[in-house]
Coordinates of C-alpha atoms (C1' of nucleotides) in Angstrom, one line a residue:
Chain A
X182 CA 109.3 105.2 118.1
X183 CA 107.3 103.1 115.2
X184 CA 111.1 101.7 114.7
X185 CA 111.2 100.4 118.1
X186 CA 107.9 98.7 117.6
X187 CA 108.5 97.5 114.4
X188 CA 111.7 95.7 115.7
X189 CA 109.9 94.4 118.4
X190 CA 107.2 92.9 116.2
X191 CA 110.4 91.4 114.2
X192 CA 111.7 89.7 116.9
X193 CA 108.7 88.5 118.4
X194 CA 107.5 87.0 115.3
X195 CA 111.0 85.7 114.2
X196 CA 111.2 83.8 117.9
X197 CA 107.7 82.6 117.0
X198 CA 108.7 81.2 113.6
X199 CA 111.6 79.5 114.8
X200 CA 109.7 77.6 117.5
X201 CA 107.1 76.4 114.9
X202 CA 109.9 75.1 112.6
X203 CA 109.6 77.8 109.8
X204 CA 112.1 79.7 108.0
X205 CA 112.3 82.9 105.7
X206 CA 114.5 85.9 105.0
X207 CA 111.5 87.8 104.8
X208 CA 108.8 88.3 107.4
X209 CA 106.6 90.5 105.1
X210 CA 105.7 93.2 107.4
X211 CA 103.7 96.1 106.5
X212 CA 101.4 98.9 107.8
X213 CA 98.0 98.0 107.6
X214 CA 94.5 99.5 107.8
X215 CA 93.7 96.4 110.0
X216 CA 96.4 96.9 112.3
X217 CA 99.3 98.6 113.3
X218 CA 102.0 96.3 111.7
X219 CA 100.6 93.3 109.7
X220 CA 102.4 90.2 108.4
X221 CA 101.4 88.0 105.6
X222 CA 104.5 86.0 105.9
X223 CA 101.8 82.9 106.0
X224 CA 101.2 83.1 102.2
X225 CA 105.2 83.2 101.7
X226 CA 105.8 79.9 103.0
X227 CA 102.9 78.1 101.8
X228 CA 104.0 76.9 98.8
X229 CA 107.4 75.8 100.4
X230 CA 105.6 74.2 103.4
X231 CA 102.7 72.5 101.3
X232 CA 100.4 73.6 104.0
X233 CA 97.3 76.2 103.7
X234 CA 98.3 79.8 104.8
X235 CA 95.4 79.9 107.5
X236 CA 97.5 76.6 108.8
X237 CA 100.6 78.1 108.8
X238 CA 99.5 81.2 110.6
X239 CA 97.9 79.2 113.4
X240 CA 101.1 77.3 114.1
X241 CA 103.1 80.9 114.1
X242 CA 100.3 82.5 116.1
X243 CA 100.2 79.7 119.0
X244 CA 103.9 80.2 119.2
X245 CA 103.7 83.9 119.9
X246 CA 104.4 85.3 123.5
X247 CA 104.6 88.9 124.2
X248 CA 106.5 90.5 127.3
X249 CA 104.6 92.7 129.9
X250 CA 105.4 96.3 129.3
X251 CA 105.7 95.5 125.6
X252 CA 105.5 97.8 122.8
X253 CA 103.1 95.3 121.4
X254 CA 99.4 95.1 122.9
X255 CA 98.0 91.9 121.5
X256 CA 98.3 90.0 118.3
X257 CA 95.3 88.9 116.4
X258 CA 94.6 86.5 113.5
X259 CA 92.7 87.3 110.7
X260 CA 92.5 84.6 108.2
X261 CA 96.0 84.3 107.1
X262 CA 97.2 87.3 108.4
X263 CA 98.8 88.2 111.9
X264 CA 98.1 91.4 113.1
X265 CA 99.9 93.3 115.7
X266 CA 98.7 96.2 118.1
X267 CA 100.6 99.0 119.5
X268 CA 100.0 99.0 123.6
X269 CA 99.6 101.8 125.7
X270 CA 103.4 101.6 126.6
X271 CA 104.3 102.5 123.1
X272 CA 101.6 105.6 123.1
X273 CA 102.9 106.8 126.6
X274 CA 106.3 106.5 125.6
X275 CA 106.1 108.0 122.5
X276 CA 104.8 111.6 124.2
X277 CA 107.7 111.3 126.8
X278 CA 110.3 110.6 124.2
X279 CA 108.8 113.9 122.1
X280 CA 109.1 116.0 125.1
X281 CA 112.5 114.7 126.1
X282 CA 114.2 115.0 122.4
X283 CA 112.2 117.8 121.1
X284 CA 113.7 118.9 117.9
X285 CA 115.8 116.0 117.8
X286 CA 112.9 113.4 118.3
X287 CA 112.9 111.1 115.2
X288 CA 116.4 111.4 114.5
X289 CA 118.3 108.5 113.7
X290 CA 122.1 107.4 114.1
X291 CA 123.2 106.4 110.7
X292 CA 127.0 107.1 110.1
X293 CA 129.1 108.5 107.6
X294 CA 129.8 111.3 105.3
X295 CA 127.5 112.4 102.3
X296 CA 128.5 115.1 99.6
X297 CA 125.0 115.8 98.1
X298 CA 125.0 117.9 94.9
X299 CA 122.0 119.9 93.7
X300 CA 121.0 122.4 91.7
X301 CA 124.3 123.4 89.8
X302 CA 122.4 125.5 87.2
X303 CA 124.7 127.3 84.8
X304 CA 125.5 130.5 86.0
X305 CA 123.7 132.3 82.8
X306 CA 120.8 133.5 84.3
X307 CA 118.1 133.4 87.2
X308 CA 117.2 129.6 88.4
X309 CA 113.6 129.0 86.8
X310 CA 110.8 126.8 88.0
X311 CA 112.5 123.8 86.5
X312 CA 115.8 124.3 88.2
X313 CA 114.0 124.6 91.8
X314 CA 112.6 121.4 91.6
X315 CA 116.3 120.5 91.5
X316 CA 116.9 122.5 94.6
X317 CA 113.9 121.7 96.8
X318 CA 114.2 117.9 96.2
X319 CA 118.3 118.1 96.6
X320 CA 117.6 120.5 99.8
X321 CA 114.8 118.3 101.5
X322 CA 116.9 115.3 101.1
X323 CA 119.7 116.9 102.4
X324 CA 117.6 117.5 105.3
X325 CA 116.2 114.3 105.7
X326 CA 119.6 112.8 105.7
X327 CA 120.8 115.2 108.3
X328 CA 118.0 113.9 110.6
X329 CA 118.9 110.3 109.5
X330 CA 122.3 110.9 111.0
X331 CA 124.4 111.5 108.0
X332 CA 127.0 114.2 108.0
X333 CA 125.8 116.0 105.1
X334 CA 127.7 118.7 102.9
X335 CA 125.7 120.1 99.9
X336 CA 127.7 121.2 96.8
X337 CA 126.8 123.3 93.8
X338 CA 129.0 122.7 90.9
X339 CA 129.5 125.7 88.8
X340 CA 129.9 124.6 85.2
X341 CA 132.2 127.4 84.2
X342 CA 134.0 125.8 81.1
X343 CA 130.9 125.7 78.7
X344 CA 130.4 127.6 75.8
X345 CA 127.4 129.4 77.4
X346 CA 129.7 131.1 79.9
X347 CA 132.2 132.2 77.2
X348 CA 128.9 133.6 75.4
X349 CA 127.7 135.6 78.4
X350 CA 131.6 137.0 78.6
X351 CA 131.2 138.1 74.8
X352 CA 127.8 139.3 75.6
X353 CA 129.0 141.4 78.7
X354 CA 131.7 143.2 76.2
X355 CA 129.0 143.9 73.3
X356 CA 126.1 144.6 75.1
X357 CA 124.8 146.9 77.9
X358 CA 124.5 145.4 81.4
X359 CA 121.3 146.8 83.1
X360 CA 122.4 147.8 86.6
X361 CA 118.9 148.3 87.7
X362 CA 118.0 144.4 87.3
X363 CA 118.7 141.6 89.9
X364 CA 121.9 140.5 89.0
X365 CA 121.3 137.0 87.3
X366 CA 118.4 138.6 85.5
X367 CA 120.9 141.2 83.7
X368 CA 123.1 138.5 83.1
X369 CA 120.4 136.6 81.4
X370 CA 119.5 139.5 79.4
X371 CA 123.0 139.6 78.0
X372 CA 122.9 135.9 77.1
X373 CA 119.5 136.2 75.6
X374 CA 120.7 139.2 73.3
X375 CA 124.4 137.7 72.9
X376 CA 122.8 134.2 71.8
X377 CA 120.6 136.2 69.0
X378 CA 123.2 137.9 67.7
X379 CA 125.3 134.9 67.6
X380 CA 122.6 133.2 65.4
X381 CA 122.0 136.3 63.2
X382 CA 125.6 137.1 62.8
X383 CA 127.8 134.1 62.2
X384 CA 131.2 135.9 62.1
X385 CA 130.9 136.3 65.8
X386 CA 131.2 132.7 66.7
X387 CA 135.1 132.6 66.5
X388 CA 135.3 135.3 69.0
X389 CA 133.4 133.4 71.7
X390 CA 135.7 130.3 70.4
X391 CA 138.6 132.3 71.2
X392 CA 137.4 133.4 74.6
X393 CA 136.9 129.8 75.6
X394 CA 140.3 128.7 74.4
X395 CA 142.0 131.8 76.9
X396 CA 140.2 130.7 79.8
X397 CA 141.0 126.8 79.1
X398 CA 144.7 128.0 78.7
X399 CA 144.4 130.0 81.7
X400 CA 145.0 133.7 80.3
X401 CA 144.6 135.7 83.6
X402 CA 142.6 138.7 82.0
X403 CA 140.1 136.2 80.8
X404 CA 139.6 134.3 84.1
X405 CA 138.9 137.5 85.5
X406 CA 136.5 138.2 83.1
X407 CA 134.6 134.8 83.8
X408 CA 135.0 134.9 87.3
X409 CA 133.4 138.5 87.7
X410 CA 130.4 137.3 85.0
X411 CA 129.9 133.8 87.2
X412 CA 130.1 135.8 90.5
X413 CA 127.4 138.1 89.1
X414 CA 125.0 135.6 88.2
X415 CA 125.9 133.4 91.4
X416 CA 124.9 136.7 94.0
X417 CA 121.5 136.6 92.2
X418 CA 121.1 132.7 92.4
X419 CA 122.3 132.6 95.7
X420 CA 120.1 135.2 96.8
X421 CA 116.8 133.4 95.0
X422 CA 118.1 130.1 97.1
X423 CA 118.4 131.9 100.1
X424 CA 114.8 133.2 99.8
X425 CA 113.8 129.5 99.6
X426 CA 115.8 128.5 102.7
X427 CA 118.1 127.0 100.4
X428 CA 121.9 127.5 101.0
X429 CA 125.0 125.2 99.9
X430 CA 128.0 124.5 101.9
X431 CA 130.3 124.6 99.1
X432 CA 130.6 126.0 95.3
X433 CA 133.0 123.8 93.3
X434 CA 134.4 125.2 90.0
X435 CA 134.6 122.8 87.1
X436 CA 137.7 124.6 85.8
X437 CA 139.5 123.7 89.0
X438 CA 140.1 120.1 87.8
X439 CA 141.3 121.5 84.7
X440 CA 143.8 123.6 86.2
X441 CA 145.0 121.1 88.9
X442 CA 146.0 118.4 86.5
X443 CA 143.2 116.4 87.8
X444 CA 141.4 116.1 84.4
X445 CA 144.5 114.8 82.5
X446 CA 145.2 112.2 85.2
X447 CA 141.7 111.1 84.6
X448 CA 142.2 110.8 80.9
X449 CA 145.5 109.0 81.5
X450 CA 143.6 106.6 83.9
X451 CA 141.1 106.0 81.2
X452 CA 143.3 105.3 78.5
X453 CA 145.1 102.4 80.5
X454 CA 141.9 100.7 81.1
X455 CA 142.5 99.4 77.6
X456 CA 138.9 100.2 77.0
X457 CA 139.4 103.6 75.6
X458 CA 140.5 103.7 71.8
X459 CA 141.3 106.6 69.3
X460 CA 138.7 107.1 66.7
X461 CA 139.2 110.3 64.4
X462 CA 141.9 111.4 66.9
X463 CA 139.3 111.4 69.7
X464 CA 139.5 109.5 72.6
X465 CA 136.7 107.2 73.3
X466 CA 135.9 104.7 75.7
X467 CA 133.7 101.7 74.9
X468 CA 130.6 100.9 77.3
X469 CA 129.0 97.8 75.4
X470 CA 129.5 95.7 78.2
X471 CA 128.3 98.2 80.8
X472 CA 124.9 97.9 78.8
X473 CA 125.1 101.2 77.1
X474 CA 125.7 101.0 73.2
X475 CA 126.9 104.6 72.5
X476 CA 130.6 105.0 73.4
X477 CA 131.6 107.9 75.2
X478 CA 134.1 110.6 74.1
X479 CA 136.4 111.7 76.8
X480 CA 139.1 113.6 75.0
X481 CA 138.5 115.7 71.7
X482 CA 140.9 115.5 68.8
X483 CA 142.2 118.9 69.6
X484 CA 143.4 117.5 73.1
X485 CA 141.0 119.5 75.3
X486 CA 138.5 117.6 77.6
X487 CA 134.5 117.7 77.6
X488 CA 132.1 118.2 80.2
X489 CA 131.9 114.4 81.1
X490 CA 135.5 114.2 81.5
X491 CA 135.6 117.0 84.1
X492 CA 132.8 115.3 85.9
X493 CA 134.8 112.1 86.2
X494 CA 137.5 114.1 87.8
X495 CA 134.9 115.9 89.9
X496 CA 133.5 112.6 91.3
X497 CA 136.8 111.0 91.9
X498 CA 137.8 114.1 93.9
X499 CA 134.3 113.9 95.9
X500 CA 134.7 110.2 96.4
X501 CA 138.0 110.9 98.0
X502 CA 136.4 112.9 100.8
X503 CA 132.9 111.2 101.6
X504 CA 131.1 107.8 102.1
X505 CA 128.3 108.6 99.6
X506 CA 127.9 110.6 97.0
X507 CA 124.5 111.9 95.8
X508 CA 123.5 113.7 92.8
X509 CA 120.2 115.2 91.8
X510 CA 119.9 115.6 88.2
X511 CA 117.5 116.5 85.6
X512 CA 115.7 114.0 83.0
X513 CA 118.1 114.9 80.2
X514 CA 121.2 113.8 82.3
X515 CA 119.9 110.1 82.4
X516 CA 121.9 108.8 79.5
X517 CA 125.4 111.1 80.5
X518 CA 125.0 110.2 84.0
X519 CA 124.8 106.2 83.3
X520 CA 127.8 106.7 81.2
X521 CA 129.7 108.5 84.1
X522 CA 128.9 105.7 86.4
X523 CA 129.8 103.1 83.9
X524 CA 133.1 104.7 83.5
X525 CA 133.9 105.0 87.2
X526 CA 133.2 101.5 87.4
X527 CA 135.4 100.4 85.0
X528 CA 138.0 102.5 86.8
X529 CA 137.2 100.9 90.0
X530 CA 136.0 104.2 91.7
X531 CA 133.0 104.9 93.6
X532 CA 130.3 105.9 92.0
X533 CA 127.3 108.3 92.8
X534 CA 123.8 107.7 93.9
X535 CA 121.4 109.5 91.4
X536 CA 118.0 111.0 91.7
X537 CA 116.5 111.9 88.5
X538 CA 113.6 114.1 88.3
X539 CA 111.4 114.9 85.4
X540 CA 111.0 117.9 83.5
X541 CA 108.7 121.0 84.2
X542 CA 107.5 122.5 81.3
X543 CA 105.4 125.2 80.7
X544 CA 101.9 124.8 78.8
X545 CA 103.3 126.1 75.6
X546 CA 106.5 123.6 75.9
X547 CA 109.8 123.6 77.5
X548 CA 111.8 126.3 79.2
X549 CA 115.1 127.6 77.6
X550 CA 117.1 130.4 79.1
X551 CA 119.2 130.7 75.9
X552 CA 115.8 131.8 74.3
X553 CA 114.4 133.6 77.0
X554 CA 111.6 131.3 77.4
X555 CA 111.1 130.5 81.2
X556 CA 109.5 131.7 84.3
X557 CA 112.1 132.6 87.0
X558 CA 111.8 131.5 90.4
X559 CA 111.8 135.2 91.5
X560 CA 108.7 135.7 89.3
X561 CA 107.0 132.6 91.0
X562 CA 107.7 133.6 94.4
X563 CA 106.6 137.1 94.0
X564 CA 103.5 136.0 92.3
X565 CA 102.8 133.2 95.0
X566 CA 103.9 135.9 98.0
X567 CA 101.2 138.4 96.6
X568 CA 98.4 135.8 96.5
X569 CA 99.4 134.9 99.9
X570 CA 99.3 138.4 100.8
X571 CA 95.6 138.7 99.6
X572 CA 94.7 135.7 101.6
X573 CA 95.8 136.8 105.0
X574 CA 94.6 140.5 104.4
X575 CA 91.2 138.4 103.7
X576 CA 91.7 136.0 106.7
X577 CA 93.3 138.5 109.2
X578 CA 92.4 142.1 108.2
X579 CA 92.8 143.7 111.5
X580 CA 96.6 142.4 111.9
X581 CA 99.7 144.7 111.1
X582 CA 101.0 145.4 107.7
X583 CA 104.3 144.0 108.8
X584 CA 102.5 140.9 110.3
X585 CA 100.7 140.3 107.0
X586 CA 103.8 140.6 105.0
X587 CA 105.7 138.2 107.1
X588 CA 103.2 135.9 107.0
X589 CA 102.7 136.3 103.1
X590 CA 106.4 135.4 102.7
X591 CA 106.4 132.2 104.5
X592 CA 103.1 131.1 103.2
X593 CA 104.3 131.6 99.7
X594 CA 107.5 130.0 100.1
X595 CA 106.0 127.0 102.1
X596 CA 103.2 126.6 99.3
X597 CA 105.8 126.6 96.5
X598 CA 108.5 124.1 98.2
X599 CA 105.4 121.9 99.3
X600 CA 104.0 121.9 95.8
X601 CA 107.3 120.7 94.4
X602 CA 108.2 118.2 96.8
X603 CA 104.9 116.5 97.2
X604 CA 104.8 114.8 93.7
X605 CA 107.3 112.1 93.1
X606 CA 110.5 113.4 91.1
X607 CA 109.9 110.8 88.1
X608 CA 106.5 112.7 87.2
X609 CA 107.0 115.1 84.5
X610 CA 104.7 118.2 85.1
X611 CA 103.6 121.2 83.2
X612 CA 103.4 124.5 85.2
X613 CA 100.1 126.0 85.9
X614 CA 99.8 129.5 87.3
X615 CA 96.4 129.2 88.7
X616 CA 97.5 125.6 90.4
X617 CA 100.3 127.3 91.7
X618 CA 98.7 130.4 93.1
X619 CA 95.7 128.3 94.7
X620 CA 95.9 127.9 98.7
X621 CA 92.6 126.2 99.0
X622 CA 94.2 122.6 98.5
X623 CA 96.0 121.1 101.7
X624 CA 99.2 122.0 101.2
X625 CA 101.8 123.8 103.3
X626 CA 99.6 126.4 104.7
X627 CA 97.2 123.6 106.1
X628 CA 100.2 122.1 108.0
X629 CA 101.5 125.8 109.1
X630 CA 98.3 126.5 110.3
X631 CA 98.1 123.3 112.4
X632 CA 101.2 124.1 113.8
X633 CA 99.7 127.8 114.8
X634 CA 97.0 126.5 116.2
X635 CA 98.9 124.3 118.5
X636 CA 100.9 127.1 119.4
X637 CA 97.7 129.1 119.9
X638 CA 96.4 126.7 122.7
X639 CA 99.5 126.7 124.1
X640 CA 99.8 130.2 124.2
X641 CA 96.2 130.5 125.8
X642 CA 97.1 127.8 128.4
X643 CA 100.4 129.7 129.4
X644 CA 98.3 133.0 129.6
X645 CA 95.7 131.2 132.3
X646 CA 98.8 129.8 133.9
X647 CA 97.8 126.0 133.1
X648 CA 100.9 123.8 133.6
X649 CA 101.5 120.3 132.5
X650 CA 105.1 119.6 133.7
X651 CA 103.4 116.6 135.2
X652 CA 100.7 114.5 133.4
X653 CA 99.3 111.2 133.2
X654 CA 99.7 110.1 129.1
X655 CA 97.2 107.0 130.1
X656 CA 94.1 109.8 130.1
X657 CA 94.7 110.1 126.2
X658 CA 92.4 107.3 125.2
X659 CA 89.8 109.5 122.8
X660 CA 90.1 107.9 119.1
X661 CA 91.5 111.1 118.0
X662 CA 94.0 111.2 120.4
X663 CA 95.2 107.5 119.9
X664 CA 95.5 108.2 116.1
X665 CA 97.4 111.5 117.0
X666 CA 100.0 109.7 119.3
X667 CA 100.5 106.9 116.5
X668 CA 101.1 109.3 114.0
X669 CA 103.6 111.3 115.9
X670 CA 105.4 107.8 116.9
X671 CA 105.8 107.2 113.3
X672 CA 107.8 110.5 112.3
X673 CA 111.4 108.3 112.6
X674 CA 109.9 105.8 110.3
X675 CA 109.2 108.4 107.4
X676 CA 112.8 109.8 108.1
X677 CA 113.9 106.4 107.7
X678 CA 112.1 105.1 104.8
X679 CA 112.7 108.7 102.6
X680 CA 116.5 108.6 103.8
X681 CA 116.7 105.1 102.4
X682 CA 114.9 105.3 99.3
X683 CA 115.5 109.1 98.6
X684 CA 112.1 109.7 98.4
X685 CA 111.6 113.2 99.7
X686 CA 107.9 113.3 98.8
X687 CA 107.2 110.8 101.8
X688 CA 107.8 113.5 104.3
X689 CA 105.5 115.8 102.4
X690 CA 102.8 112.9 102.4
X691 CA 103.6 112.7 106.3
X692 CA 103.6 116.2 107.3
X693 CA 100.1 116.5 105.9
X694 CA 98.8 113.3 107.5
X695 CA 100.1 114.6 110.6
X696 CA 98.4 117.9 110.3
X697 CA 95.3 116.1 109.7
X698 CA 95.4 114.1 112.5
X699 CA 96.1 117.0 114.9
X700 CA 92.9 119.1 113.1
X701 CA 90.7 116.1 114.0
X702 CA 91.8 116.2 117.4
X703 CA 91.4 119.7 117.8
X704 CA 87.9 119.8 116.5
X705 CA 86.8 116.9 118.8
X706 CA 88.9 117.1 122.0
X707 CA 88.8 120.2 124.0
X708 CA 91.6 120.9 125.9
X709 CA 91.5 123.8 127.8
X710 CA 87.8 123.6 129.3
X711 CA 88.2 120.0 130.6
X712 CA 89.4 118.9 134.3
X713 CA 92.8 119.8 135.2
X714 CA 94.5 116.5 134.9
X715 CA 92.9 116.0 131.4
X716 CA 93.8 119.4 130.4
X717 CA 97.4 118.7 131.4
X718 CA 97.7 115.6 129.5
X719 CA 96.2 117.0 126.4
X720 CA 98.1 120.1 126.9
X721 CA 101.2 117.6 126.8
X722 CA 99.8 116.2 123.3
X723 CA 99.2 119.7 121.9
X724 CA 102.9 120.4 122.8
X725 CA 104.1 116.9 121.2
X726 CA 102.3 117.9 118.3
X727 CA 103.6 121.1 118.0
X728 CA 107.3 119.7 118.1
X729 CA 106.8 117.0 115.6
X730 CA 104.7 119.6 113.2
X731 CA 107.9 121.9 113.6
X732 CA 110.3 118.8 113.2
X733 CA 108.3 117.7 109.8
X734 CA 108.0 121.4 108.3
X735 CA 111.8 122.0 109.1
X736 CA 112.7 118.8 107.1
X737 CA 110.8 120.2 104.4
X738 CA 112.3 123.6 104.7
X739 CA 109.1 125.4 105.5
X740 CA 108.7 128.0 108.4
X741 CA 106.5 126.6 111.4
X742 CA 104.8 130.0 112.5
X743 CA 103.3 130.6 116.1
X744 CA 100.7 132.4 114.4
X745 CA 99.3 133.2 111.1
Chain B
rG208 C1' 114.2 104.5 64.5
rG209 C1' 116.7 103.0 69.1
rG210 C1' 117.0 103.5 74.6
rC211 C1' 115.0 105.5 79.3
rU212 C1' 110.5 106.7 81.8
rC213 C1' 105.6 108.1 82.8
rG214 C1' 100.1 106.8 82.2
rU215 C1' 95.5 105.4 88.6
rG216 C1' 87.9 108.9 89.4
rG217 C1' 86.4 115.6 85.6
rC218 C1' 91.8 117.5 87.1
rU219 C1' 96.3 116.5 90.5
rU220 C1' 98.2 112.7 92.9
rA221 C1' 100.0 108.0 96.8
rG222 C1' 101.1 102.8 96.4
rC223 C1' 104.8 99.9 91.8
rC224 C1' 111.7 98.4 93.4
rU225 C1' 110.4 94.5 97.9
rG226 C1' 103.0 91.0 94.7
rG227 C1' 98.4 89.5 99.3
rA228 C1' 92.6 91.7 103.4
rU229 C1' 87.2 96.7 100.9
rA230 C1' 93.2 101.3 95.4
rU231 C1' 95.7 106.6 98.9
rA232 C1' 94.6 111.4 99.5
rG233 C1' 93.6 116.3 97.8
rC234 C1' 91.1 120.0 94.4
rG235 C1' 86.6 120.5 91.7
rC236 C1' 81.1 119.0 92.5
rC237 C1' 76.5 117.7 96.2
rG238 C1' 75.1 118.2 101.5
rG239 C1' 75.7 119.8 106.5
rG240 C1' 78.7 122.4 110.6
rC241 C1' 81.6 128.7 113.5
rU242 C1' 77.4 132.1 121.5
rU243 C1' 82.9 126.8 121.5
rC244 C1' 91.1 126.3 122.0
rU245 C1' 92.5 130.6 114.7
rA246 C1' 86.6 128.0 110.0
rA247 C1' 93.8 128.8 105.7
rC248 C1' 89.3 123.9 109.6
rC249 C1' 85.8 119.8 110.6
rC250 C1' 82.2 116.0 108.7
rG251 C1' 78.9 113.3 105.1
rG252 C1' 78.0 111.9 99.8
rA253 C1' 78.6 111.0 94.2
rU254 C1' 82.7 109.8 91.1
rG255 C1' 87.7 104.1 89.1
rU256 C1' 87.7 98.7 82.9
rC257 C1' 94.5 101.4 88.1
rG258 C1' 96.2 103.5 79.4
rA259 C1' 94.6 98.7 76.2
rG260 C1' 95.1 93.4 75.6
rG261 C1' 97.9 89.0 76.8
rG262 C1' 101.0 86.1 80.1
rU263 C1' 103.1 84.4 85.5
rU264 C1' 100.6 83.4 90.1
rC265 C1' 96.5 80.5 94.8
rG266 C1' 96.5 86.1 94.5
rA267 C1' 98.7 91.6 89.9
rA268 C1' 97.8 98.7 90.0
rU269 C1' 102.6 96.0 91.7
rC270 C1' 106.1 91.1 88.2
rC271 C1' 106.8 89.4 82.1
rC272 C1' 105.5 90.4 76.8
rU273 C1' 103.0 93.3 72.8
rC274 C1' 100.4 97.6 71.7
rC275 C1' 98.6 103.0 71.9
rG276 C1' 99.4 107.9 74.3
rG277 C1' 102.8 111.8 76.7
rG278 C1' 107.9 113.4 78.5
rC279 C1' 113.4 113.2 78.0
rC280 C1' 117.8 111.4 75.6
rC281 C1' 120.5 109.4 71.3
rG282 C1' 126.6 116.2 69.8
rC283 C1' 134.6 115.8 69.7
rC284 C1' 127.5 120.7 73.4
rA285 C1' 126.6 121.5 78.6

RNA sequence: GGGCUCGUGGCUUAGCCUGGAUAUAGCGCCGGGCUUCUAACCCGGAUGUCGAGGGUUCGAAUCCCUCCGGGCCCGCCA
């Protein structure tokens, strides 16, 4: 709805500008504490037209005309600013649209297929708290883009050709696999032990090299060993992702591109560009004219491919089946991803859009699966759920054990997802147990609680036999009601902005603000105890709030509970 | 050493790309509110040289330069 309002402001202002004889590409519209939408376009025009901003503003203002039934109620001039205010029609239509469109309210109609790759952690152990920043950003963006209208496919790229998996395979042949542990944790244990031994006893290193070579040349027995090891790890990884409401549409194995011959074809194409040269027997691409000083090695002197080469083939393959590619990558991939894009550009291929997130570190330093220094996602979720359980137990002691467990699970997962998504990806963070287990701050439980409150009112209304299939939205004139309706209306704007800029944290902020607006309404405006016509209108507003809160939570991958 | 990035009240953080009207919110702190639809809530208060300095501009948290501090990267690893 907000987008419709904004469009109308845009066209009304454009016409007024034209009538007054001004031209500019940018109308400088923004949300403002002084208006629903404000324009500071007069400042932009001042130097070009050699008039004071205020003067220009007056001329434009005089030419503004608003149609009856417009979403714009009135326009005011405040010095050099032009302030637009939303009308009753806008508020009323918002409510009707929410009730009509329900879970689709706020969705946009963008077109196109998007392949979004996220998580893609090496299958050598469980996901840790750094990996899940990737997963949560990726999954939330996928949900946002779907609401924005795109046809989104999520992919997990499995790096099965790296040395680390060969180490796991070697380790499985030499160490005990603990079948009592969750499978990905058991793989990590083997991997950590194997690494330790390989450092202490260098003589085993050639054995790992041999395993890698066998895998690359396609030895069927070795392939089976790799597949078993990876499947074992992935089983646990998928379980952890599933626990956080995250799933992938496809799992793509890196080796696929070697075996299909696409990697060697890719090397051939790179050679043909004339940008590549042999140095010490290795094939290198010069990227200086792409702004990257470091040349990129495409093929080793022994003729084998590297990670980036295979990634090039993967991206070419992806590009052939979608309109946009989006990769979620950790900050350690900054250089490598810009090299990847540069080569794709040279080859005239489509480039991915890359969302980089900064590292999550522990107070004692960075994490490492290889060294066994990490906090797993499972451990975090277990601890958070335990803390959430204590909280429910304290707040709702009368409820059943089953209820408490259920609430603890969705509150815990919600808290973890919200905590990750609320801070923008480019911020490096240090993990802190105390903070992770703190439910007092305004996070996911706050938003979930608002939703539960809305459900509770609706349930009470139903029990009393109160209906609101007919209501007059114009009765909703309290300040808290108007603020709340405007907040509901702006859901589409948040989808649009977060999808356009690939910023999932905007949705987190919105959900919190919406919950905030609802809680204020809840506190100051009685619903059930008022005259029937007001009760009906307010019940409709509560239902709308419930719907949009649920939509926002769904976009964040967080459960919207009826009770907690 | 070079490249990229972050630096906003005690702590966490929005805004920065696309410069504009008193810099966003939470935690914590101080004070108030449950005979009223779930108090995992609401209201009020204190707290800021937007890392430092310079520049561009009518106007800078936002753009440019220098410096300081943290992170990441700089392998024929992934």
